[in-house]
Structures are given as C-alpha cells and as structure tokens.
Amino acid sequence: MTPANFDFHCHSSVSDGLLPPAVVARRAAANGVDFWALTDHDDLGGLVEARAVAEEAGMRFCNGVEISIEWNGVPIHVVGLGFDAANPALVGGLTALREGRVERAKRMGDALAAIGMPGIYEGALTYATNSCLISRAHFARYMVSIGIAKDVPGIFQYYLTPGKPGYVDHRWVSLQDAIGWIEAAGGVAVVAHPARYKALSNSDMRRFLGDFKDLGGRGIEIVCGSHSPDHVLHYARLARHFALHASRGSDFHGPEESYVDLGRLPQLPEDLKPVWRLIA
Ligand code: AMP
Ligand code: MN
Ligand code: MN
Ligand code: MN
C-alpha cells in the first residue's frame, strides 16, 4: 500500500506532548493519517498503546522515538523509526539519557533560583506526566501558569534558550551512539527538523549530514511542521546530494502548542524517496 498521508513525528504525554498516546492516535486517524509513528523524546513508553489504537483505527504504525544528541556541542534531534523497541542497547541508552534529563532539569531549577525564581524545577515536575521525562516544555508550561510570561514561546524567548538565565549546557548522547542504537535495533535514523538548528551554518549542516550518512543515518525530514516552502526546497536539494530518504512529520505536541496538526502537511517533492519505503 502506498501511504497517501504519512506523519512520522509527533509527541504524547509520555514526553512533552499534551495528549495521551491513544488520543494522539485517534486524532491522527481522524485527520486522515494512514501511516503513523509516535516519536516521543527519549522514551518508548507510549508505543504499545499507540500501536494498538492506531491499528484499531485502521492506520499502519511504526515505532518511533526522537533522540536528543549533540554534534560538535550543538544539540540536534535524530528520529528513529521502525526499530525493535525491546533492543537492549536502545532501551539502555534511552534510560541513561532520561537520567541525564532529570539532572539537567535540576540544574535549570538552580539557575532560575539564582535569578530569584525558586521552586521552578518542582513546579515543572507537576507538569510532567512521566516523571522520568522532563523537558523544557514542562518548565515553560509551569512558568506560564505562575504568570512569568503570557505564553510558552515567550518563556523560551526570555528564559530557556541559549544565553538566557534558565538555559544550561548539557551533554546529550553522541550522533554515533544514537544512530548505532537505532540501526542495531533494525530501525532507520532520520535528521529531525533540519532548519531549526540556528547554531549550524550552511557548511556546518553539510558536514553534519556527511557525518550522519557516514555513521549509517538514512533519512532527513523535508516536510515538517516548522519548515517553510523555502526550507522544503533547500533540504530537498541536500537530501538528493547526500542520497537520503525523505521524511514528513508534523511535530505535533498538542492542539494549542503546535505549528500544524497531525497529517496536515504538504506532500513531499515527488522525486524524493520517501522514508516509509525503508520500513518493513
Ligand atoms: P528539551 O528537549 O528539554 O530541550 O526541550 C525541547 C522541547 O521544547 C521541544 O521539543 C519543543 O517541544 C519545545 N520547544 C523548544 N523550543 C521552543 C520554542 N521556541 N517555543 C515553544 N516550544 C519550544
Ligand atoms: Mn518537544
Ligand atoms: Mn525536536
Ligand atoms: Mn519533536
């Protein structure tokens, strides 16, 4: 079957999405998605529920995850698709990654306390459905709730992005480890939302994609919630140059917090090889 509407990037409340996996699955189906992956940050805990509801609703489903990595000190996200979710290297690697997130979140809390905002880590935790998976999005939601800014983007802009008082450096996993875990588990590694890495120049991006490909990465998101039509053209050229398969994903987090809704995306440029072809 050739999918007419695949969406391989979105989040549930297992990471920093607002809706439980079953609700995200039903929403994807209602929006006409016919091949779907749930890609929570650094956690596989939603996949069983997502698959069951997706298949009940008539969608094809593949396992997904969005892994937080660093490359030359720059935080980057790599989506894994179609892997065996019981693979010990992948499961163990993600467990360590989540522990690192908790430690980082405490340091973020300390950094905010130092500018006169105590208790933010504890407050952010109350916004994390999964206490093992805490993200800057949970900090932002809690900080909006206590009136520090009027919305989540405002909190990111003034407190949670590089150079701002609540942002702390963190050692994520290496590109090599993330690709290694995904591919060893029989999956496909995909560069998430490439236009969002403002710290990478054009030549850095080309070097990154060269490393990604050399280490076994096989895909890149071309059509995604945060890409403009110009971004699509630009990254389609890079996908052709590096012979990468093309992915498509909304990066949906919740009805009020997303660029686009599940499945509501343009089609991929026709000549690109869609990444679903690599997934059994
Ligand atoms: P973390 O993985 O903890 O660094 O948090 C990153 C998450 O925060 C992303 O996956 C988004 O969900 C959210 N996020 C990042 N930047 C922004 C922004 N400028 N506005 C709103 N949400 C953002
Ligand atoms: Mn997120
Ligand atoms: Mn991301
Ligand atoms: Mn995402």
Short mmCIF file of N, CA and C in Angstrom, two decimals, residues 139-253:
data_model
loop_
_atom_site.label_atom_id
_atom_site.label_comp_id
_atom_site.label_asym_id
_atom_site.label_seq_id
_atom_site.Cartn_x
_atom_site.Cartn_y
_atom_site.Cartn_z
N PHE A 139 8.87 23.02 31.90
CA PHE A 139 9.26 24.26 32.60
C PHE A 139 8.44 25.43 32.07
N ALA A 140 8.34 25.51 30.76
CA ALA A 140 7.66 26.66 30.15
C ALA A 140 6.19 26.69 30.56
N ARG A 141 5.55 25.52 30.55
CA ARG A 141 4.12 25.50 30.90
C ARG A 141 3.91 25.92 32.35
N TYR A 142 4.75 25.42 33.23
CA TYR A 142 4.62 25.81 34.65
C TYR A 142 4.89 27.32 34.80
N MET A 143 5.91 27.81 34.13
CA MET A 143 6.26 29.24 34.28
C MET A 143 5.15 30.14 33.74
N VAL A 144 4.46 29.70 32.68
CA VAL A 144 3.28 30.46 32.21
C VAL A 144 2.20 30.42 33.29
N SER A 145 2.02 29.27 33.92
CA SER A 145 0.93 29.12 34.91
C SER A 145 1.11 30.04 36.11
N ILE A 146 2.37 30.41 36.42
CA ILE A 146 2.58 31.31 37.56
C ILE A 146 2.81 32.76 37.08
N GLY A 147 2.55 32.99 35.80
CA GLY A 147 2.49 34.37 35.31
C GLY A 147 3.83 35.00 34.94
N ILE A 148 4.84 34.16 34.68
CA ILE A 148 6.16 34.73 34.35
C ILE A 148 6.17 35.29 32.92
N ALA A 149 5.40 34.70 32.04
CA ALA A 149 5.18 35.27 30.70
C ALA A 149 3.79 34.81 30.28
N LYS A 150 3.29 35.39 29.17
CA LYS A 150 1.90 35.08 28.85
C LYS A 150 1.74 33.78 28.06
N ASP A 151 2.82 33.34 27.41
CA ASP A 151 2.71 32.08 26.67
C ASP A 151 4.05 31.34 26.63
N VAL A 152 3.98 30.09 26.16
CA VAL A 152 5.16 29.22 26.14
C VAL A 152 6.29 29.79 25.27
N PRO A 153 6.00 30.26 24.05
CA PRO A 153 7.11 30.83 23.26
C PRO A 153 7.79 32.00 23.97
N GLY A 154 7.01 32.79 24.71
CA GLY A 154 7.60 33.91 25.46
C GLY A 154 8.56 33.41 26.53
N ILE A 155 8.21 32.33 27.21
CA ILE A 155 9.12 31.76 28.22
C ILE A 155 10.41 31.28 27.56
N PHE A 156 10.28 30.59 26.42
CA PHE A 156 11.50 30.14 25.72
C PHE A 156 12.36 31.34 25.35
N GLN A 157 11.73 32.34 24.80
CA GLN A 157 12.49 33.50 24.31
C GLN A 157 13.27 34.19 25.43
N TYR A 158 12.66 34.32 26.61
CA TYR A 158 13.31 35.12 27.66
C TYR A 158 14.06 34.30 28.69
N TYR A 159 13.77 32.99 28.78
CA TYR A 159 14.38 32.20 29.86
C TYR A 159 15.06 30.90 29.45
N LEU A 160 14.61 30.26 28.38
CA LEU A 160 15.01 28.85 28.19
C LEU A 160 15.83 28.58 26.95
N THR A 161 16.31 29.62 26.28
CA THR A 161 17.12 29.40 25.08
C THR A 161 18.56 29.85 25.35
N PRO A 162 19.51 29.40 24.53
CA PRO A 162 20.93 29.68 24.82
C PRO A 162 21.17 31.16 25.12
N GLY A 163 21.93 31.38 26.20
CA GLY A 163 22.23 32.75 26.62
C GLY A 163 21.24 33.31 27.61
N LYS A 164 20.10 32.62 27.79
CA LYS A 164 19.07 33.10 28.72
C LYS A 164 19.23 32.39 30.07
N PRO A 165 18.72 33.00 31.17
CA PRO A 165 19.11 32.53 32.50
C PRO A 165 18.72 31.10 32.88
N GLY A 166 17.68 30.55 32.28
CA GLY A 166 17.29 29.18 32.64
C GLY A 166 17.88 28.12 31.72
N TYR A 167 18.72 28.54 30.79
CA TYR A 167 19.30 27.56 29.85
C TYR A 167 20.64 27.08 30.40
N VAL A 168 20.81 25.79 30.48
CA VAL A 168 22.10 25.25 30.93
C VAL A 168 22.64 24.33 29.84
N ASP A 169 23.96 24.29 29.71
CA ASP A 169 24.56 23.35 28.76
C ASP A 169 24.33 21.93 29.26
N HIS A 170 24.28 21.01 28.33
CA HIS A 170 24.08 19.62 28.74
C HIS A 170 24.80 18.68 27.78
N ARG A 171 25.34 17.60 28.32
CA ARG A 171 25.97 16.58 27.48
C ARG A 171 24.90 15.56 27.08
N TRP A 172 24.41 15.68 25.86
CA TRP A 172 23.47 14.69 25.33
C TRP A 172 24.28 13.51 24.81
N VAL A 173 23.68 12.59 24.10
CA VAL A 173 24.47 11.47 23.57
C VAL A 173 25.12 11.86 22.25
N SER A 174 26.08 11.06 21.82
CA SER A 174 26.76 11.37 20.56
C SER A 174 25.89 10.93 19.38
N LEU A 175 26.17 11.54 18.23
CA LEU A 175 25.49 11.15 16.99
C LEU A 175 25.74 9.66 16.71
N GLN A 176 26.98 9.25 16.94
CA GLN A 176 27.35 7.86 16.68
C GLN A 176 26.54 6.89 17.54
N ASP A 177 26.39 7.21 18.83
CA ASP A 177 25.62 6.32 19.71
C ASP A 177 24.17 6.25 19.26
N ALA A 178 23.56 7.40 19.01
CA ALA A 178 22.13 7.40 18.67
C ALA A 178 21.88 6.62 17.38
N ILE A 179 22.67 6.88 16.35
CA ILE A 179 22.48 6.14 15.09
C ILE A 179 22.76 4.66 15.31
N GLY A 180 23.80 4.37 16.09
CA GLY A 180 24.17 2.99 16.37
C GLY A 180 23.03 2.23 17.04
N TRP A 181 22.41 2.84 18.06
CA TRP A 181 21.30 2.16 18.75
C TRP A 181 20.14 1.91 17.80
N ILE A 182 19.78 2.94 17.02
CA ILE A 182 18.61 2.82 16.13
C ILE A 182 18.85 1.73 15.08
N GLU A 183 20.00 1.82 14.44
CA GLU A 183 20.27 0.87 13.35
C GLU A 183 20.46 -0.55 13.91
N ALA A 184 21.09 -0.68 15.09
CA ALA A 184 21.27 -2.01 15.68
C ALA A 184 19.92 -2.64 16.04
N ALA A 185 18.94 -1.79 16.31
CA ALA A 185 17.59 -2.29 16.63
C ALA A 185 16.76 -2.47 15.37
N GLY A 186 17.40 -2.41 14.20
CA GLY A 186 16.70 -2.66 12.95
C GLY A 186 15.92 -1.46 12.43
N GLY A 187 16.22 -0.26 12.95
CA GLY A 187 15.47 0.92 12.57
C GLY A 187 16.22 1.82 11.59
N VAL A 188 15.61 2.95 11.32
CA VAL A 188 16.13 3.94 10.38
C VAL A 188 16.32 5.26 11.14
N ALA A 189 17.52 5.85 11.02
CA ALA A 189 17.79 7.13 11.68
C ALA A 189 17.53 8.29 10.71
N VAL A 190 16.82 9.31 11.21
CA VAL A 190 16.36 10.43 10.37
C VAL A 190 16.70 11.75 11.09
N VAL A 191 17.26 12.71 10.37
CA VAL A 191 17.52 14.03 10.95
C VAL A 191 16.19 14.75 11.14
N ALA A 192 15.91 15.18 12.38
CA ALA A 192 14.66 15.89 12.65
C ALA A 192 14.79 17.37 12.28
N HIS A 193 13.71 17.95 11.79
CA HIS A 193 13.56 19.40 11.51
C HIS A 193 14.90 20.14 11.30
N PRO A 194 15.60 19.85 10.18
CA PRO A 194 16.95 20.41 9.99
C PRO A 194 17.01 21.93 9.98
N ALA A 195 15.94 22.61 9.66
CA ALA A 195 16.00 24.08 9.60
C ALA A 195 16.03 24.71 10.99
N ARG A 196 15.86 23.93 12.03
CA ARG A 196 15.76 24.54 13.37
C ARG A 196 17.10 24.70 14.07
N TYR A 197 18.21 24.27 13.44
CA TYR A 197 19.50 24.35 14.14
C TYR A 197 20.22 25.64 13.77
N LYS A 198 19.79 26.71 14.45
CA LYS A 198 20.32 28.04 14.08
C LYS A 198 21.82 28.13 14.33
N ALA A 199 22.35 27.28 15.21
CA ALA A 199 23.79 27.34 15.51
C ALA A 199 24.64 26.75 14.38
N LEU A 200 24.01 26.08 13.41
CA LEU A 200 24.78 25.47 12.31
C LEU A 200 24.73 26.36 11.07
N SER A 201 25.90 26.72 10.56
CA SER A 201 25.95 27.44 9.28
C SER A 201 25.63 26.44 8.16
N ASN A 202 25.50 26.94 6.93
CA ASN A 202 25.27 26.03 5.79
C ASN A 202 26.38 24.99 5.67
N SER A 203 27.63 25.44 5.88
CA SER A 203 28.72 24.46 5.74
C SER A 203 28.75 23.49 6.92
N ASP A 204 28.39 23.96 8.12
CA ASP A 204 28.27 23.02 9.25
C ASP A 204 27.22 21.96 8.94
N MET A 205 26.08 22.40 8.38
CA MET A 205 25.00 21.45 8.08
C MET A 205 25.48 20.39 7.10
N ARG A 206 26.25 20.82 6.11
CA ARG A 206 26.78 19.83 5.15
C ARG A 206 27.75 18.87 5.82
N ARG A 207 28.57 19.39 6.72
CA ARG A 207 29.50 18.49 7.45
C ARG A 207 28.71 17.54 8.33
N PHE A 208 27.68 18.09 9.00
CA PHE A 208 26.84 17.23 9.86
C PHE A 208 26.21 16.11 9.03
N LEU A 209 25.64 16.48 7.87
CA LEU A 209 24.97 15.45 7.06
C LEU A 209 25.96 14.42 6.53
N GLY A 210 27.19 14.86 6.24
CA GLY A 210 28.23 13.92 5.83
C GLY A 210 28.52 12.93 6.96
N ASP A 211 28.68 13.44 8.19
CA ASP A 211 28.92 12.56 9.35
C ASP A 211 27.73 11.62 9.57
N PHE A 212 26.52 12.20 9.47
CA PHE A 212 25.29 11.43 9.70
C PHE A 212 25.23 10.24 8.75
N LYS A 213 25.51 10.53 7.49
CA LYS A 213 25.47 9.49 6.45
C LYS A 213 26.59 8.45 6.69
N ASP A 214 27.79 8.92 7.00
CA ASP A 214 28.91 8.00 7.24
C ASP A 214 28.63 7.06 8.41
N LEU A 215 27.90 7.55 9.40
CA LEU A 215 27.63 6.74 10.59
C LEU A 215 26.41 5.82 10.41
N GLY A 216 25.77 5.88 9.25
CA GLY A 216 24.67 4.94 8.96
C GLY A 216 23.29 5.57 8.95
N GLY A 217 23.21 6.90 9.11
CA GLY A 217 21.91 7.58 9.03
C GLY A 217 21.36 7.51 7.61
N ARG A 218 20.03 7.42 7.51
CA ARG A 218 19.46 7.19 6.17
C ARG A 218 18.36 8.16 5.77
N GLY A 219 17.89 9.01 6.68
CA GLY A 219 16.77 9.87 6.30
C GLY A 219 16.89 11.28 6.84
N ILE A 220 16.06 12.16 6.28
CA ILE A 220 16.02 13.55 6.74
C ILE A 220 14.58 14.06 6.58
N GLU A 221 14.12 14.82 7.58
CA GLU A 221 12.78 15.41 7.46
C GLU A 221 12.84 16.56 6.46
N ILE A 222 11.96 16.49 5.49
CA ILE A 222 11.89 17.52 4.45
C ILE A 222 10.64 18.36 4.66
N VAL A 223 9.52 17.69 4.80
CA VAL A 223 8.26 18.39 5.07
C VAL A 223 7.96 18.19 6.54
N CYS A 224 7.98 19.30 7.30
CA CYS A 224 7.66 19.17 8.72
C CYS A 224 7.03 20.46 9.21
N GLY A 225 6.44 20.37 10.39
CA GLY A 225 5.66 21.47 10.92
C GLY A 225 6.39 22.80 10.93
N SER A 226 7.71 22.76 11.17
CA SER A 226 8.45 24.02 11.29
C SER A 226 9.18 24.42 10.01
N HIS A 227 8.91 23.75 8.89
CA HIS A 227 9.60 24.12 7.64
C HIS A 227 8.72 24.99 6.74
N SER A 228 9.30 26.07 6.24
CA SER A 228 8.63 26.90 5.24
C SER A 228 8.80 26.25 3.86
N PRO A 229 8.08 26.72 2.85
CA PRO A 229 8.29 26.19 1.49
C PRO A 229 9.76 26.32 1.03
N ASP A 230 10.43 27.41 1.41
CA ASP A 230 11.85 27.55 1.05
C ASP A 230 12.72 26.50 1.74
N HIS A 231 12.40 26.21 3.00
CA HIS A 231 13.15 25.15 3.69
C HIS A 231 12.98 23.82 2.98
N VAL A 232 11.76 23.55 2.51
CA VAL A 232 11.50 22.27 1.82
C VAL A 232 12.40 22.18 0.58
N LEU A 233 12.46 23.25 -0.20
CA LEU A 233 13.30 23.23 -1.41
C LEU A 233 14.77 23.04 -1.04
N HIS A 234 15.22 23.77 -0.02
CA HIS A 234 16.63 23.72 0.38
C HIS A 234 17.03 22.32 0.85
N TYR A 235 16.23 21.75 1.77
CA TYR A 235 16.60 20.44 2.31
C TYR A 235 16.33 19.31 1.31
N ALA A 236 15.43 19.53 0.37
CA ALA A 236 15.25 18.53 -0.70
C ALA A 236 16.53 18.45 -1.54
N ARG A 237 17.15 19.62 -1.79
CA ARG A 237 18.43 19.60 -2.53
C ARG A 237 19.48 18.82 -1.76
N LEU A 238 19.54 19.05 -0.44
CA LEU A 238 20.54 18.33 0.37
C LEU A 238 20.22 16.83 0.43
N ALA A 239 18.95 16.48 0.48
CA ALA A 239 18.58 15.05 0.50
C ALA A 239 19.06 14.37 -0.78
N ARG A 240 18.90 15.07 -1.93
CA ARG A 240 19.37 14.50 -3.20
C ARG A 240 20.89 14.37 -3.17
N HIS A 241 21.56 15.43 -2.71
CA HIS A 241 23.02 15.44 -2.71
C HIS A 241 23.58 14.30 -1.85
N PHE A 242 23.00 14.11 -0.66
CA PHE A 242 23.51 13.10 0.27
C PHE A 242 22.81 11.74 0.12
N ALA A 243 21.95 11.63 -0.87
CA ALA A 243 21.20 10.38 -1.10
C ALA A 243 20.51 9.90 0.19
N LEU A 244 19.76 10.81 0.80
CA LEU A 244 18.99 10.47 2.00
C LEU A 244 17.51 10.32 1.63
N HIS A 245 16.83 9.41 2.30
CA HIS A 245 15.38 9.29 2.13
C HIS A 245 14.68 10.43 2.86
N ALA A 246 13.50 10.78 2.37
CA ALA A 246 12.79 11.96 2.88
C ALA A 246 11.68 11.57 3.84
N SER A 247 11.61 12.30 4.97
CA SER A 247 10.53 12.06 5.90
C SER A 247 9.60 13.28 5.99
N ARG A 248 8.47 13.04 6.63
CA ARG A 248 7.40 14.03 6.72
C ARG A 248 6.76 13.89 8.09
N GLY A 249 6.71 14.99 8.85
CA GLY A 249 6.15 14.87 10.19
C GLY A 249 5.73 16.20 10.75
N SER A 250 4.61 16.18 11.46
CA SER A 250 4.03 17.43 11.97
C SER A 250 4.78 18.00 13.16
N ASP A 251 5.41 17.13 13.98
CA ASP A 251 5.96 17.53 15.29
C ASP A 251 4.84 18.06 16.20
N PHE A 252 3.68 17.45 16.04
CA PHE A 252 2.51 17.83 16.86
C PHE A 252 2.79 17.54 18.34
N HIS A 253 2.50 18.55 19.20
CA HIS A 253 2.62 18.37 20.66
C HIS A 253 1.26 18.51 21.36
#
